[in-house]
Amino acid sequence: MISKTIARYVWLLNTLIEEKSLTFEEIDLFSGKKPYPLRSFHEHRKGIKELFGIDIKCTTKKPYRYYIANPEALNTDKTRKWLLESFAMMGRLEEGYTLKDRIMFEDYAKKTLDNLELFIKAMKRNYEVVFDYYPFDKSVETFHLHPYAMKVYNKRWYVAGYVKEKEAIRCIALDRIGDINITKNPFEMPDDFSAHKYFANTIGIFTNE
């Protein structure tokens, strides 16, 4: 399941995209039976900007209305648009839980979405990540990774970065990752690393060293 916070981000964004602008009272009304605390609303605005890069601003005159200040970001950034659409789709599937035996999708997608937000945060701050990795034919391993880049291939997310235990750059599928934590250990991106160059001559996600 996607977290309730992420689900709220997606709901708020989709509501503002459809309605163009709303007062907080209108947003509260749209949110359903439970009151939408103003403090939570402002925290969600901040979270949306950090995760999706989308800025929700307020007009300076009454009635104060909230709107998406940079809607062009959804059209110019394919990754951001893909993220938003993916989260929205997962939310819709969860809402249709009563149809769970008639709507079939791959289980690894849920694992991926659970970890995706953490990797995005770690990459934005250049923090080392430690996690348990479950390979297909070996016992579980613990890796310390410097996440450099991410890529989607065949509807699966992969993270590429320097793995301390391997003393090399590796590409790892997010759906093979178990427990994960962002450390406070910063790392510096190598000046000569380019995600486009790294994946330039790949077959799927397998790169030639």
Short mmCIF file of C-alpha atoms in Angstrom, two decimals:
data_model
loop_
_atom_site.label_atom_id
_atom_site.label_comp_id
_atom_site.label_asym_id
_atom_site.label_seq_id
_atom_site.Cartn_x
_atom_site.Cartn_y
_atom_site.Cartn_z
CA MET A 1 0.00 0.00 0.00
CA ILE A 2 1.13 3.55 -0.59
CA SER A 3 1.29 5.65 2.55
CA LYS A 4 -1.64 7.80 3.59
CA THR A 5 0.59 10.88 3.29
CA ILE A 6 1.52 10.11 -0.33
CA ALA A 7 -2.12 9.35 -1.10
CA ARG A 8 -3.03 12.77 0.32
CA TYR A 9 -0.33 14.45 -1.81
CA VAL A 10 -1.75 12.89 -4.94
CA TRP A 11 -5.34 13.71 -4.01
CA LEU A 12 -4.48 17.36 -3.30
CA LEU A 13 -2.54 17.74 -6.54
CA ASN A 14 -5.21 16.11 -8.67
CA THR A 15 -7.92 18.23 -7.02
CA LEU A 16 -6.06 21.47 -7.76
CA ILE A 17 -5.27 20.36 -11.31
CA GLU A 18 -8.97 19.75 -11.95
CA GLU A 19 -10.37 22.77 -10.09
CA LYS A 20 -7.56 25.25 -10.99
CA SER A 21 -7.85 27.12 -7.67
CA LEU A 22 -9.64 26.61 -4.34
CA THR A 23 -9.97 28.28 -0.97
CA PHE A 24 -8.90 26.22 2.01
CA GLU A 25 -12.56 25.91 3.01
CA GLU A 26 -13.33 24.42 -0.40
CA ILE A 27 -10.35 22.05 -0.15
CA ASP A 28 -11.57 20.96 3.28
CA LEU A 29 -15.03 20.35 1.83
CA PHE A 30 -13.62 18.30 -1.06
CA SER A 31 -11.55 16.19 1.33
CA GLY A 32 -14.58 14.32 2.67
CA LYS A 33 -16.22 13.76 6.03
CA LYS A 34 -13.12 14.16 8.21
CA PRO A 35 -11.83 17.72 8.77
CA TYR A 36 -8.58 18.61 7.00
CA PRO A 37 -6.38 20.33 9.63
CA LEU A 38 -4.82 23.53 8.30
CA ARG A 39 -1.43 22.57 9.74
CA SER A 40 -1.51 19.24 7.89
CA PHE A 41 -2.47 21.04 4.69
CA HIS A 42 0.62 23.29 4.89
CA GLU A 43 2.83 20.29 5.70
CA HIS A 44 1.45 18.54 2.63
CA ARG A 45 2.17 21.61 0.49
CA LYS A 46 5.78 21.47 1.65
CA GLY A 47 6.00 17.71 1.04
CA ILE A 48 4.59 18.05 -2.48
CA LYS A 49 7.22 20.64 -3.33
CA GLU A 50 10.02 18.41 -2.01
CA LEU A 51 8.82 15.22 -3.68
CA PHE A 52 7.32 16.44 -6.96
CA GLY A 53 8.84 19.91 -7.32
CA ILE A 54 5.36 21.42 -7.63
CA ASP A 55 4.68 24.68 -5.80
CA ILE A 56 1.21 25.32 -4.35
CA LYS A 57 0.82 29.03 -3.66
CA CYS A 58 -1.89 31.30 -2.29
CA THR A 59 -3.29 34.50 -3.78
CA THR A 60 -2.52 37.70 -1.86
CA LYS A 61 -6.10 39.02 -1.78
CA LYS A 62 -9.33 37.70 -0.31
CA PRO A 63 -10.80 35.23 -0.83
CA TYR A 64 -7.44 33.51 -0.48
CA ARG A 65 -7.22 30.79 -3.11
CA TYR A 66 -4.61 28.07 -3.51
CA TYR A 67 -3.31 27.11 -6.93
CA ILE A 68 -0.42 25.32 -8.65
CA ALA A 69 2.12 28.03 -9.42
CA ASN A 70 4.19 26.00 -11.91
CA PRO A 71 1.79 23.70 -13.82
CA GLU A 72 4.24 23.59 -16.73
CA ALA A 73 6.47 21.34 -14.57
CA LEU A 74 4.05 18.46 -15.14
CA ASN A 75 4.38 18.81 -18.90
CA THR A 76 8.12 19.43 -19.17
CA ASP A 77 9.41 16.88 -16.67
CA LYS A 78 8.56 13.33 -17.76
CA THR A 79 9.90 11.76 -14.57
CA ARG A 80 7.79 13.99 -12.34
CA LYS A 81 4.71 13.30 -14.43
CA TRP A 82 5.37 9.54 -14.37
CA LEU A 83 5.75 9.60 -10.58
CA LEU A 84 2.50 11.47 -10.07
CA GLU A 85 0.56 9.24 -12.46
CA SER A 86 1.99 6.08 -10.87
CA PHE A 87 1.07 7.15 -7.35
CA ALA A 88 -2.37 8.19 -8.55
CA MET A 89 -2.91 4.81 -10.21
CA MET A 90 -1.90 2.94 -7.05
CA GLY A 91 -4.32 5.09 -5.07
CA ARG A 92 -7.17 4.27 -7.42
CA LEU A 93 -6.40 0.54 -7.18
CA GLU A 94 -6.44 0.70 -3.39
CA GLU A 95 -9.76 2.55 -3.47
CA GLY A 96 -11.14 -0.33 -5.52
CA TYR A 97 -10.05 -2.94 -2.97
CA THR A 98 -13.41 -4.69 -3.21
CA LEU A 99 -12.42 -5.60 -6.77
CA LYS A 100 -9.04 -7.03 -5.68
CA ASP A 101 -9.79 -10.41 -7.23
CA ARG A 102 -10.65 -8.82 -10.59
CA ILE A 103 -7.89 -6.20 -10.92
CA MET A 104 -4.53 -7.90 -11.31
CA PHE A 105 -1.16 -6.17 -11.21
CA GLU A 106 2.37 -7.13 -10.27
CA ASP A 107 3.10 -7.28 -6.53
CA TYR A 108 6.57 -5.80 -6.87
CA ALA A 109 5.05 -2.44 -7.79
CA LYS A 110 3.89 -1.98 -4.20
CA LYS A 111 7.35 -2.71 -2.80
CA THR A 112 8.87 -0.30 -5.25
CA LEU A 113 6.54 2.54 -4.35
CA ASP A 114 7.16 1.96 -0.64
CA ASN A 115 10.91 2.51 -1.19
CA LEU A 116 10.76 5.09 -3.94
CA GLU A 117 10.15 8.13 -1.74
CA LEU A 118 13.09 7.20 0.52
CA PHE A 119 15.51 6.97 -2.39
CA ILE A 120 14.32 10.28 -3.80
CA LYS A 121 14.94 11.96 -0.44
CA ALA A 122 18.37 10.36 -0.12
CA MET A 123 19.38 11.45 -3.63
CA LYS A 124 18.23 15.04 -3.03
CA ARG A 125 20.44 15.27 0.07
CA ASN A 126 23.25 12.98 -1.16
CA TYR A 127 22.90 10.72 1.90
CA GLU A 128 24.15 7.16 2.06
CA VAL A 129 21.45 4.48 2.23
CA VAL A 130 21.73 1.13 4.02
CA PHE A 131 19.39 -1.73 3.13
CA ASP A 132 18.90 -5.48 3.01
CA TYR A 133 19.16 -6.90 -0.49
CA TYR A 134 17.47 -10.17 -1.49
CA PRO A 135 19.12 -11.66 -4.62
CA PHE A 136 17.37 -14.45 -6.49
CA ASP A 137 19.89 -17.21 -5.82
CA LYS A 138 21.80 -16.09 -2.71
CA SER A 139 21.21 -15.30 0.94
CA VAL A 140 20.28 -11.80 2.04
CA GLU A 141 23.06 -9.18 2.00
CA THR A 142 23.35 -5.76 3.63
CA PHE A 143 24.59 -2.95 1.38
CA HIS A 144 25.70 0.63 1.99
CA LEU A 145 24.88 2.54 -1.18
CA HIS A 146 25.57 6.01 -2.51
CA PRO A 147 22.54 6.47 -4.80
CA TYR A 148 23.67 8.23 -7.98
CA ALA A 149 20.75 7.72 -10.36
CA MET A 150 17.50 5.85 -10.96
CA LYS A 151 16.00 4.30 -14.06
CA VAL A 152 12.74 2.64 -15.09
CA TYR A 153 12.99 -0.47 -17.26
CA ASN A 154 10.12 -2.83 -18.05
CA LYS A 155 7.98 -1.05 -15.43
CA ARG A 156 10.57 -1.74 -12.72
CA TRP A 157 12.62 0.87 -10.84
CA TYR A 158 16.37 0.46 -10.46
CA VAL A 159 18.88 2.50 -8.49
CA ALA A 160 22.50 2.82 -9.62
CA GLY A 161 25.24 3.87 -7.26
CA TYR A 162 28.43 3.03 -5.44
CA VAL A 163 28.11 -0.02 -3.19
CA LYS A 164 30.77 0.00 -0.44
CA GLU A 165 30.70 -3.76 0.01
CA LYS A 166 31.38 -4.29 -3.72
CA GLU A 167 33.76 -1.31 -4.07
CA ALA A 168 32.06 -0.59 -7.37
CA ILE A 169 28.98 0.93 -8.98
CA ARG A 170 26.05 -1.46 -9.16
CA CYS A 171 22.47 -1.31 -10.44
CA ILE A 172 19.89 -2.75 -8.05
CA ALA A 173 16.17 -3.44 -8.46
CA LEU A 174 14.08 -1.66 -5.85
CA ASP A 175 11.69 -4.59 -5.54
CA ARG A 176 14.58 -6.78 -4.29
CA ILE A 177 15.21 -4.43 -1.38
CA GLY A 178 13.90 -5.15 2.12
CA ASP A 179 14.48 -2.95 5.17
CA ILE A 180 15.94 0.41 4.15
CA ASN A 181 17.20 3.41 6.09
CA ILE A 182 18.62 6.78 5.11
CA THR A 183 21.77 7.51 7.09
CA LYS A 184 23.16 10.94 7.95
CA ASN A 185 26.41 10.09 6.15
CA PRO A 186 26.80 12.46 3.19
CA PHE A 187 28.60 11.55 -0.01
CA GLU A 188 29.83 13.55 -2.98
CA MET A 189 28.69 12.80 -6.49
CA PRO A 190 31.70 11.93 -8.68
CA ASP A 191 32.41 14.71 -11.14
CA ASP A 192 32.79 12.21 -13.97
CA PHE A 193 29.53 10.33 -13.36
CA SER A 194 26.70 10.85 -15.83
CA ALA A 195 23.50 8.82 -15.64
CA HIS A 196 22.97 9.25 -19.39
CA LYS A 197 26.47 8.01 -20.16
CA TYR A 198 26.26 5.18 -17.63
CA PHE A 199 23.09 3.80 -19.22
CA ALA A 200 24.02 4.82 -22.79
CA ASN A 201 24.96 1.34 -24.01
CA THR A 202 22.80 -0.92 -21.93
CA ILE A 203 20.71 -3.95 -22.61
CA GLY A 204 17.83 -3.25 -20.26
CA ILE A 205 19.64 -2.21 -17.09
CA PHE A 206 22.81 -4.30 -17.56
CA THR A 207 25.84 -2.10 -18.19
CA ASN A 208 29.25 -2.83 -19.58
CA GLU A 209 31.89 -1.88 -17.01
#
